[in-house]
PDB file of C-alpha atoms (C1' of nucleotides) in Angstrom:
ATOM      1  CA  MET A 215      18.837   9.211  -8.715  1.00 28.00           C
ATOM      2  CA  GLU A 216      16.188   8.632  -6.018  1.00 36.00           C
ATOM      3  CA  GLU A 217      16.889   4.953  -5.395  1.00 38.00           C
ATOM      4  CA  LYS A 218      14.312   3.987  -2.811  1.00 43.00           C
ATOM      5  CA  GLN A 219      11.978   1.325  -4.255  1.00 48.00           C
ATOM      6  CA  THR A 220      10.373   0.336  -0.996  1.00 61.00           C
ATOM      7  CA  THR A 221       7.695  -1.870  -2.511  1.00 77.00           C
ATOM      8  CA  PHE A 222       6.257  -3.217   0.677  1.00 92.00           C
ATOM      9  CA  LYS A 223       6.092  -6.964   0.975  1.00 95.00           C
ATOM     10  CA  PRO A 224       2.485  -8.162   1.137  1.00 96.00           C
ATOM     11  CA  LEU A 225       1.068  -8.994   4.550  1.00 97.00           C
ATOM     12  CA  ASP A 226      -0.247 -12.530   4.997  1.00 98.00           C
ATOM     13  CA  PRO A 227      -4.000 -11.857   4.840  1.00 97.00           C
ATOM     14  CA  LEU A 228      -4.709 -14.751   7.149  1.00 98.00           C
ATOM     15  CA  LEU A 229      -2.765 -13.114   9.927  1.00 98.00           C
ATOM     16  CA  HIS A 230      -3.628  -9.525   9.129  1.00 98.00           C
ATOM     17  CA  SER A 231      -6.934  -9.796  10.942  1.00 98.00           C
ATOM     18  CA  GLU A 232      -7.470  -8.513  14.435  1.00 98.00           C
ATOM     19  CA  LEU A 233      -9.075 -11.604  15.909  1.00 98.00           C
ATOM     20  CA  ARG A 234      -6.956 -14.195  14.131  1.00 98.00           C
ATOM     21  CA  LEU A 235      -3.827 -12.307  15.112  1.00 98.00           C
ATOM     22  CA  ALA A 236      -4.961 -12.213  18.739  1.00 98.00           C
ATOM     23  CA  VAL A 237      -5.591 -15.957  18.648  1.00 98.00           C
ATOM     24  CA  MET A 238      -2.147 -16.628  17.228  1.00 98.00           C
ATOM     25  CA  SER A 239      -0.622 -14.276  19.761  1.00 97.00           C
ATOM     26  CA  ILE A 240      -2.174 -16.295  22.558  1.00 98.00           C
ATOM     27  CA  LEU A 241      -1.266 -19.661  21.105  1.00 98.00           C
ATOM     28  CA  ILE A 242       2.335 -18.757  20.399  1.00 96.00           C
ATOM     29  CA  GLY A 243       2.974 -18.222  24.076  1.00 92.00           C
ATOM     30  CA  VAL A 244       1.370 -21.337  25.456  1.00 97.00           C
ATOM     31  CA  GLU A 245       1.320 -25.112  24.972  1.00 97.00           C
ATOM     32  CA  GLU A 246      -2.392 -25.162  24.218  1.00 98.00           C
ATOM     33  CA  ALA A 247      -5.554 -23.175  24.909  1.00 98.00           C
ATOM     34  CA  ASP A 248      -9.224 -24.049  24.743  1.00 98.00           C
ATOM     35  CA  PHE A 249     -12.111 -22.268  23.039  1.00 98.00           C
ATOM     36  CA  VAL A 250     -13.532 -20.840  26.239  1.00 98.00           C
ATOM     37  CA  TYR A 251     -10.206 -19.420  27.338  1.00 98.00           C
ATOM     38  CA  ILE A 252      -9.466 -17.848  23.960  1.00 98.00           C
ATOM     39  CA  LYS A 253     -12.960 -16.417  23.838  1.00 98.00           C
ATOM     40  CA  ALA A 254     -12.476 -14.806  27.246  1.00 97.00           C
ATOM     41  CA  GLN A 255      -9.024 -13.443  26.419  1.00 97.00           C
ATOM     42  CA  THR A 256     -10.049 -11.958  23.093  1.00 97.00           C
ATOM     43  CA  GLY A 257     -13.547 -10.861  24.030  1.00 97.00           C
ATOM     44  CA  ALA A 258     -14.783 -12.288  20.746  1.00 97.00           C
ATOM     45  CA  THR A 259     -18.254 -13.661  20.212  1.00 97.00           C
ATOM     46  CA  ALA A 260     -18.421 -17.447  19.954  1.00 98.00           C
ATOM     47  CA  GLY A 261     -19.556 -17.312  16.327  1.00 97.00           C
ATOM     48  CA  ASN A 262     -16.767 -15.064  15.209  1.00 98.00           C
ATOM     49  CA  LEU A 263     -14.181 -17.082  17.088  1.00 98.00           C
ATOM     50  CA  SER A 264     -15.473 -20.338  15.649  1.00 98.00           C
ATOM     51  CA  VAL A 265     -15.174 -19.020  12.097  1.00 98.00           C
ATOM     52  CA  GLN A 266     -11.681 -17.617  12.600  1.00 98.00           C
ATOM     53  CA  LEU A 267     -10.409 -20.794  14.264  1.00 98.00           C
ATOM     54  CA  ASP A 268     -11.683 -22.723  11.259  1.00 98.00           C
ATOM     55  CA  LYS A 269      -9.748 -20.470   8.917  1.00 98.00           C
ATOM     56  CA  LEU A 270      -6.540 -20.787  10.888  1.00 98.00           C
ATOM     57  CA  SER A 271      -7.051 -24.511  11.046  1.00 98.00           C
ATOM     58  CA  ALA A 272      -7.796 -24.809   7.322  1.00 97.00           C
ATOM     59  CA  ALA A 273      -4.552 -22.938   6.636  1.00 97.00           C
ATOM     60  CA  GLY A 274      -2.661 -25.359   8.845  1.00 98.00           C
ATOM     61  CA  TYR A 275      -1.610 -22.594  11.219  1.00 98.00           C
ATOM     62  CA  ILE A 276      -3.263 -24.246  14.203  1.00 98.00           C
ATOM     63  CA  GLU A 277      -4.604 -27.673  15.032  1.00 98.00           C
ATOM     64  CA  VAL A 278      -7.906 -28.137  16.750  1.00 98.00           C
ATOM     65  CA  GLU A 279      -8.716 -31.097  18.930  1.00 98.00           C
ATOM     66  CA  LYS A 280     -12.189 -31.852  20.211  1.00 96.00           C
ATOM     67  CA  THR A 281     -12.178 -33.514  23.605  1.00 96.00           C
ATOM     68  CA  PHE A 282     -14.182 -33.483  26.816  1.00 95.00           C
ATOM     69  CA  LYS A 283     -13.686 -31.684  30.067  1.00 93.00           C
ATOM     70  CA  GLY A 284     -15.754 -33.881  32.342  1.00 92.00           C
ATOM     71  CA  LYS A 285     -19.005 -34.208  30.445  1.00 92.00           C
ATOM     72  CA  LYS A 286     -18.660 -30.925  28.577  1.00 93.00           C
ATOM     73  CA  THR A 287     -17.166 -30.666  25.136  1.00 95.00           C
ATOM     74  CA  CYS A 288     -13.852 -28.869  24.967  1.00 97.00           C
ATOM     75  CA  THR A 289     -12.124 -27.511  21.875  1.00 98.00           C
ATOM     76  CA  ILE A 290      -8.388 -27.375  22.329  1.00 98.00           C
ATOM     77  CA  CYS A 291      -6.129 -25.372  20.017  1.00 98.00           C
ATOM     78  CA  ARG A 292      -2.419 -25.519  19.421  1.00 98.00           C
ATOM     79  CA  ILE A 293      -0.195 -23.587  17.069  1.00 98.00           C
ATOM     80  CA  THR A 294       1.637 -25.655  14.453  1.00 98.00           C
ATOM     81  CA  ASP A 295       5.168 -25.229  13.158  1.00 98.00           C
ATOM     82  CA  LYS A 296       3.710 -23.809   9.987  1.00 98.00           C
ATOM     83  CA  GLY A 297       1.733 -21.329  12.075  1.00 98.00           C
ATOM     84  CA  ARG A 298       4.773 -20.390  14.106  1.00 98.00           C
ATOM     85  CA  THR A 299       6.769 -19.730  10.955  1.00 98.00           C
ATOM     86  CA  ALA A 300       3.980 -17.744   9.331  1.00 98.00           C
ATOM     87  CA  PHE A 301       3.586 -15.644  12.459  1.00 98.00           C
ATOM     88  CA  ALA A 302       7.319 -14.908  12.588  1.00 97.00           C
ATOM     89  CA  GLU A 303       7.312 -13.912   8.930  1.00 97.00           C
ATOM     90  CA  TYR A 304       4.276 -11.725   9.428  1.00 97.00           C
ATOM     91  CA  VAL A 305       6.015  -9.932  12.278  1.00 96.00           C
ATOM     92  CA  GLU A 306       9.150  -9.336  10.217  1.00 95.00           C
ATOM     93  CA  THR A 307       7.149  -8.073   7.264  1.00 96.00           C
ATOM     94  CA  LEU A 308       5.113  -5.797   9.450  1.00 96.00           C
ATOM     95  CA  LYS A 309       8.231  -4.221  10.912  1.00 94.00           C
ATOM     96  CA  GLN A 310       8.878  -2.718   7.502  1.00 94.00           C
ATOM     97  CA  TYR A 311       5.513  -0.966   7.686  1.00 95.00           C
ATOM     98  CA  LEU A 312       5.980   0.086  11.285  1.00 93.00           C
ATOM     99  CA  GLN A 313       9.524   1.365  10.801  1.00 85.00           C
ATOM    100  CA  ILE A 314      10.817  -0.972  13.474  1.00 84.00           C
ATOM    101  CA  PRO A 315      14.400  -2.117  12.802  1.00 79.00           C
ATOM    102  CA  LYS A 316      14.729  -5.750  11.813  1.00 69.00           C
ATOM    103  CA  VAL A 317      17.332  -6.745  14.432  1.00 61.00           C
TER     104      VAL A 317
ATOM    105  CA  MET B  75      -5.897 -17.682  40.536  1.00 27.00           C
ATOM    106  CA  GLU B  76      -4.846 -17.440  36.869  1.00 35.00           C
ATOM    107  CA  GLU B  77      -4.608 -13.654  36.635  1.00 37.00           C
ATOM    108  CA  LYS B  78      -3.868 -12.987  32.981  1.00 42.00           C
ATOM    109  CA  GLN B  79      -6.733 -10.980  31.407  1.00 48.00           C
ATOM    110  CA  THR B  80      -4.928 -10.014  28.269  1.00 59.00           C
ATOM    111  CA  THR B  81      -7.979  -8.488  26.557  1.00 77.00           C
ATOM    112  CA  PHE B  82      -6.230  -7.114  23.537  1.00 93.00           C
ATOM    113  CA  LYS B  83      -6.718  -3.434  22.867  1.00 95.00           C
ATOM    114  CA  PRO B  84      -8.595  -2.901  19.610  1.00 97.00           C
ATOM    115  CA  LEU B  85      -6.549  -1.983  16.553  1.00 97.00           C
ATOM    116  CA  ASP B  86      -7.450   1.291  14.839  1.00 98.00           C
ATOM    117  CA  PRO B  87      -9.332  -0.054  11.820  1.00 98.00           C
ATOM    118  CA  LEU B  88      -8.245   2.888   9.713  1.00 98.00           C
ATOM    119  CA  LEU B  89      -4.635   1.916  10.080  1.00 98.00           C
ATOM    120  CA  HIS B  90      -5.103  -1.842  10.123  1.00 98.00           C
ATOM    121  CA  SER B  91      -5.246  -1.983   6.343  1.00 98.00           C
ATOM    122  CA  GLU B  92      -2.332  -2.974   4.202  1.00 98.00           C
ATOM    123  CA  LEU B  93      -2.429  -0.077   1.774  1.00 98.00           C
ATOM    124  CA  ARG B  94      -3.355   2.652   4.248  1.00 98.00           C
ATOM    125  CA  LEU B  95      -0.620   1.445   6.566  1.00 98.00           C
ATOM    126  CA  ALA B  96       1.912   1.523   3.732  1.00 98.00           C
ATOM    127  CA  VAL B  97       0.855   5.064   2.886  1.00 98.00           C
ATOM    128  CA  MET B  98       1.243   6.177   6.487  1.00 98.00           C
ATOM    129  CA  SER B  99       4.568   4.408   6.689  1.00 97.00           C
ATOM    130  CA  ILE B 100       5.818   6.395   3.718  1.00 97.00           C
ATOM    131  CA  LEU B 101       4.429   9.710   4.916  1.00 98.00           C
ATOM    132  CA  ILE B 102       5.776   9.385   8.433  1.00 96.00           C
ATOM    133  CA  GLY B 103       9.327   9.355   7.127  1.00 92.00           C
ATOM    134  CA  VAL B 104       9.118  12.255   4.730  1.00 97.00           C
ATOM    135  CA  GLU B 105       8.032  15.881   4.558  1.00 97.00           C
ATOM    136  CA  GLU B 106       5.538  15.202   1.777  1.00 98.00           C
ATOM    137  CA  ALA B 107       4.903  12.779  -1.062  1.00 98.00           C
ATOM    138  CA  ASP B 108       2.780  12.977  -4.164  1.00 98.00           C
ATOM    139  CA  PHE B 109       0.217  10.553  -5.547  1.00 98.00           C
ATOM    140  CA  VAL B 110       2.462   9.230  -8.282  1.00 97.00           C
ATOM    141  CA  TYR B 111       5.306   8.514  -5.886  1.00 98.00           C
ATOM    142  CA  ILE B 112       3.083   6.787  -3.350  1.00 98.00           C
ATOM    143  CA  LYS B 113       1.503   4.749  -6.107  1.00 98.00           C
ATOM    144  CA  ALA B 114       4.910   3.588  -7.302  1.00 97.00           C
ATOM    145  CA  GLN B 115       6.175   2.781  -3.814  1.00 97.00           C
ATOM    146  CA  THR B 116       3.115   0.817  -2.803  1.00 97.00           C
ATOM    147  CA  GLY B 117       2.365  -0.791  -6.140  1.00 96.00           C
ATOM    148  CA  ALA B 118      -1.295   0.065  -5.632  1.00 97.00           C
ATOM    149  CA  THR B 119      -3.722   0.751  -8.439  1.00 97.00           C
ATOM    150  CA  ALA B 120      -4.679   4.410  -8.826  1.00 97.00           C
ATOM    151  CA  GLY B 121      -8.294   3.695  -7.899  1.00 97.00           C
ATOM    152  CA  ASN B 122      -7.456   1.877  -4.723  1.00 98.00           C
ATOM    153  CA  LEU B 123      -4.954   4.525  -3.693  1.00 98.00           C
ATOM    154  CA  SER B 124      -7.399   7.321  -4.369  1.00 98.00           C
ATOM    155  CA  VAL B 125     -10.012   5.702  -2.150  1.00 98.00           C
ATOM    156  CA  GLN B 126      -7.596   5.012   0.691  1.00 98.00           C
ATOM    157  CA  LEU B 127      -6.124   8.514   0.598  1.00 98.00           C
ATOM    158  CA  ASP B 128      -9.654   9.868   0.876  1.00 98.00           C
ATOM    159  CA  LYS B 129     -10.273   7.768   3.966  1.00 98.00           C
ATOM    160  CA  LEU B 130      -7.055   8.858   5.634  1.00 98.00           C
ATOM    161  CA  SER B 131      -7.847  12.437   4.742  1.00 98.00           C
ATOM    162  CA  ALA B 132     -11.427  12.201   6.018  1.00 97.00           C
ATOM    163  CA  ALA B 133     -10.063  10.877   9.303  1.00 97.00           C
ATOM    164  CA  GLY B 134      -7.676  13.799   9.520  1.00 98.00           C
ATOM    165  CA  TYR B 135      -4.647  11.526   9.458  1.00 98.00           C
ATOM    166  CA  ILE B 136      -3.229  13.169   6.339  1.00 98.00           C
ATOM    167  CA  GLU B 137      -3.805  16.369   4.440  1.00 98.00           C
ATOM    168  CA  VAL B 138      -4.077  16.405   0.690  1.00 98.00           C
ATOM    169  CA  GLU B 139      -3.173  19.376  -1.421  1.00 98.00           C
ATOM    170  CA  LYS B 140      -3.970  19.631  -5.101  1.00 96.00           C
ATOM    171  CA  THR B 141      -1.424  21.576  -7.045  1.00 96.00           C
ATOM    172  CA  PHE B 142       0.259  21.494 -10.437  1.00 93.00           C
ATOM    173  CA  LYS B 143       3.582  20.186 -11.568  1.00 91.00           C
ATOM    174  CA  GLY B 144       4.019  22.174 -14.754  1.00 90.00           C
ATOM    175  CA  LYS B 145       0.690  21.741 -16.461  1.00 89.00           C
ATOM    176  CA  LYS B 146      -0.033  18.364 -14.881  1.00 90.00           C
ATOM    177  CA  THR B 147      -2.130  18.025 -11.776  1.00 93.00           C
ATOM    178  CA  CYS B 148      -0.249  16.870  -8.707  1.00 97.00           C
ATOM    179  CA  THR B 149      -1.732  15.549  -5.491  1.00 98.00           C
ATOM    180  CA  ILE B 150       0.563  16.120  -2.549  1.00 98.00           C
ATOM    181  CA  CYS B 151       0.062  14.326   0.777  1.00 98.00           C
ATOM    182  CA  ARG B 152       1.395  15.068   4.213  1.00 98.00           C
ATOM    183  CA  ILE B 153       0.835  13.334   7.517  1.00 98.00           C
ATOM    184  CA  THR B 154      -0.833  15.425  10.231  1.00 98.00           C
ATOM    185  CA  ASP B 155      -0.098  15.492  13.946  1.00 98.00           C
ATOM    186  CA  LYS B 156      -3.259  13.496  14.486  1.00 98.00           C
ATOM    187  CA  GLY B 157      -2.028  10.947  11.984  1.00 98.00           C
ATOM    188  CA  ARG B 158       1.378  10.774  13.591  1.00 98.00           C
ATOM    189  CA  THR B 159      -0.182  10.160  16.989  1.00 98.00           C
ATOM    190  CA  ALA B 160      -2.582   7.551  15.654  1.00 98.00           C
ATOM    191  CA  PHE B 161       0.240   5.752  13.905  1.00 98.00           C
ATOM    192  CA  ALA B 162       2.329   5.707  17.085  1.00 97.00           C
ATOM    193  CA  GLU B 163      -0.593   4.355  19.075  1.00 97.00           C
ATOM    194  CA  TYR B 164      -1.291   1.735  16.463  1.00 97.00           C
ATOM    195  CA  VAL B 165       2.317   0.572  16.641  1.00 96.00           C
ATOM    196  CA  GLU B 166       2.225   0.353  20.426  1.00 96.00           C
ATOM    197  CA  THR B 167      -1.057  -1.539  20.396  1.00 96.00           C
ATOM    198  CA  LEU B 168       0.187  -3.918  17.767  1.00 96.00           C
ATOM    199  CA  LYS B 169       3.259  -4.745  19.819  1.00 94.00           C
ATOM    200  CA  GLN B 170       0.959  -6.457  22.277  1.00 94.00           C
ATOM    201  CA  TYR B 171      -0.271  -8.746  19.517  1.00 95.00           C
ATOM    202  CA  LEU B 172       3.209  -9.338  18.146  1.00 93.00           C
ATOM    203  CA  GLN B 173       4.791 -10.029  21.534  1.00 85.00           C
ATOM    204  CA  ILE B 174       7.283  -7.230  21.025  1.00 84.00           C
ATOM    205  CA  PRO B 175       8.286  -5.543  24.296  1.00 79.00           C
ATOM    206  CA  LYS B 176       6.979  -2.003  24.784  1.00 68.00           C
ATOM    207  CA  VAL B 177      10.307  -0.326  25.485  1.00 60.00           C
TER     208      VAL B 177
ATOM    209  C1'  DT C 244      -6.859  16.651 -34.985  1.00 75.37           C
ATOM    210  C1'  DA C 245      -6.820  12.039 -33.781  1.00 75.37           C
ATOM    211  C1'  DA C 246      -4.497   8.735 -30.883  1.00 75.37           C
ATOM    212  C1'  DA C 247      -2.244   7.678 -26.908  1.00 75.37           C
ATOM    213  C1'  DC C 248      -1.088   9.011 -22.269  1.00 75.37           C
ATOM    214  C1'  DC C 249      -1.248  10.848 -17.526  1.00 75.37           C
ATOM    215  C1'  DA C 250      -3.258  11.783 -13.138  1.00 75.37           C
ATOM    216  C1'  DG C 251      -6.434  10.843 -11.003  1.00 75.37           C
ATOM    217  C1'  DT C 252     -12.063   9.756  -9.475  1.00 75.37           C
ATOM    218  C1'  DT C 253     -16.246   7.085  -9.382  1.00 75.37           C
ATOM    219  C1'  DT C 254     -18.571   2.965  -9.212  1.00 75.37           C
ATOM    220  C1'  DA C 255     -19.251  -1.931  -9.187  1.00 75.37           C
ATOM    221  C1'  DT C 256     -17.776  -6.325  -7.332  1.00 75.37           C
ATOM    222  C1'  DA C 257     -15.628  -9.662  -4.589  1.00 75.37           C
ATOM    223  C1'  DT C 258     -13.952 -10.683  -0.081  1.00 75.37           C
ATOM    224  C1'  DT C 259     -14.022 -10.373   4.788  1.00 75.37           C
ATOM    225  C1'  DA C 260     -15.347  -9.740   9.328  1.00 75.37           C
ATOM    226  C1'  DT C 261     -18.875 -10.098  12.528  1.00 75.37           C
ATOM    227  C1'  DA C 262     -22.893 -11.062  14.984  1.00 75.37           C
ATOM    228  C1'  DA C 263     -27.411 -13.096  15.051  1.00 75.37           C
ATOM    229  C1'  DA C 264     -29.782 -17.158  15.032  1.00 75.37           C
ATOM    230  C1'  DC C 265     -29.546 -21.681  15.869  1.00 75.37           C
ATOM    231  C1'  DC C 266     -28.472 -26.536  18.022  1.00 75.37           C
ATOM    232  C1'  DA C 267     -27.379 -30.388  21.216  1.00 75.37           C
ATOM    233  C1'  DA C 268     -26.020 -31.686  25.589  1.00 75.37           C
ATOM    234  C1'  DA C 269     -25.677 -30.594  30.478  1.00 75.37           C
ATOM    235  C1'  DT C 270     -27.109 -28.380  34.549  1.00 75.37           C
ATOM    236  C1'  DT C 271     -30.356 -26.271  37.712  1.00 75.37           C
ATOM    237  C1'  DA C 272     -34.902 -25.239  39.504  1.00 75.37           C
ATOM    238  C1'  DT C 273     -39.711 -26.752  40.481  1.00 75.37           C
TER     239       DT C 273
ATOM    240  C1'  DA D 171     -39.441 -36.112  36.447  1.00 75.37           C
ATOM    241  C1'  DT D 172     -39.467 -32.381  33.514  1.00 75.37           C
ATOM    242  C1'  DA D 173     -39.280 -27.547  32.355  1.00 75.37           C
ATOM    243  C1'  DA D 174     -36.186 -23.680  32.133  1.00 75.37           C
ATOM    244  C1'  DT D 175     -31.537 -22.108  31.817  1.00 75.37           C
ATOM    245  C1'  DT D 176     -26.838 -22.393  30.785  1.00 75.37           C
ATOM    246  C1'  DT D 177     -22.782 -24.007  28.270  1.00 75.37           C
ATOM    247  C1'  DG D 178     -20.064 -24.789  24.295  1.00 75.37           C
ATOM    248  C1'  DG D 179     -20.115 -24.344  20.386  1.00 75.37           C
ATOM    249  C1'  DT D 180     -21.734 -24.163  14.598  1.00 75.37           C
ATOM    250  C1'  DT D 181     -24.203 -22.244  10.680  1.00 75.37           C
ATOM    251  C1'  DT D 182     -25.928 -18.597   8.226  1.00 75.37           C
ATOM    252  C1'  DA D 183     -27.121 -13.862   7.162  1.00 75.37           C
ATOM    253  C1'  DT D 184     -25.553  -9.129   7.005  1.00 75.37           C
ATOM    254  C1'  DA D 185     -22.651  -5.274   7.163  1.00 75.37           C
ATOM    255  C1'  DA D 186     -18.272  -3.453   6.169  1.00 75.37           C
ATOM    256  C1'  DT D 187     -14.049  -3.366   3.453  1.00 75.37           C
ATOM    257  C1'  DA D 188     -10.759  -3.745   0.035  1.00 75.37           C
ATOM    258  C1'  DT D 189      -9.911  -3.683  -4.646  1.00 75.37           C
ATOM    259  C1'  DA D 190      -9.966  -3.211  -9.471  1.00 75.37           C
ATOM    260  C1'  DA D 191     -12.500  -1.949 -13.571  1.00 75.37           C
ATOM    261  C1'  DA D 192     -14.446   1.601 -15.922  1.00 75.37           C
ATOM    262  C1'  DC D 193     -14.553   6.266 -16.578  1.00 75.37           C
ATOM    263  C1'  DT D 194     -13.134  11.518 -16.977  1.00 75.37           C
ATOM    264  C1'  DG D 195     -10.693  15.623 -18.267  1.00 75.37           C
ATOM    265  C1'  DG D 196      -6.644  17.586 -19.557  1.00 75.37           C
ATOM    266  C1'  DT D 197      -1.942  16.907 -22.190  1.00 75.37           C
ATOM    267  C1'  DT D 198       1.383  15.459 -25.083  1.00 75.37           C
ATOM    268  C1'  DT D 199       2.680  13.144 -29.357  1.00 75.37           C
ATOM    269  C1'  DA D 200       2.034  11.624 -34.145  1.00 75.37           C
TER     270       DA D 200
END
DNA sequence: TAAACCAGTTTATATTATAAACCAAATTAT
DNA sequence: ATAATTTGGTTTATAATATAAACTGGTTTA
């Protein structure tokens, strides 16, 4: 009978990206983080990070606030509820691929 | 002092691909699987699957054997030790991004 | 023996990731 | 004071990647 029918659930393409996933991973564990900090933690170039933050922001997964730290500009990022949910779903979906039990 | 320095380990780009990961996920749990089966399980188009199997094969992560099933051609795939190791490493690395504990 | 089908491969295209080049404001050096 | 350098980014060009469409060669069916 061979009843298997795995048919993997698709992986959210917005999260299935090394840098964006790293950003979300940072933001999920912290109240907020600024551009400079995220850049240091991920080792990304500024250009790449800027683009990926835009994408996460456009998707509503994070919110980006532009403020000042003294006289310098400062770009602060926070994960949103939508982002938190999407991340959790991504993790659950991925477990199917990684053969990690759901519970 | 702020000693965090996460610096995420890079994700093996060969495995960080939805279809290739699905293929590896199938092959890791089974002795062997043929093209038609993998195609059905993943829902991939034949062209896409063919390309991704080639890449996994070129990397030495799987081995591909061309045989016959009756008169029809049959492409059988097996994961290699190298592939098994790479998959395991990928999973461990990814856990850092997903905030899943190592043990 | 022509038409439809199966098991794939090759190639073209669309998307994506990434860094290089750029910019404005702030700081430091002369 | 002002020239040079650094900081905190954004915009744009390029390289890489994923993906499906188009194709091929053999096989079964009509």
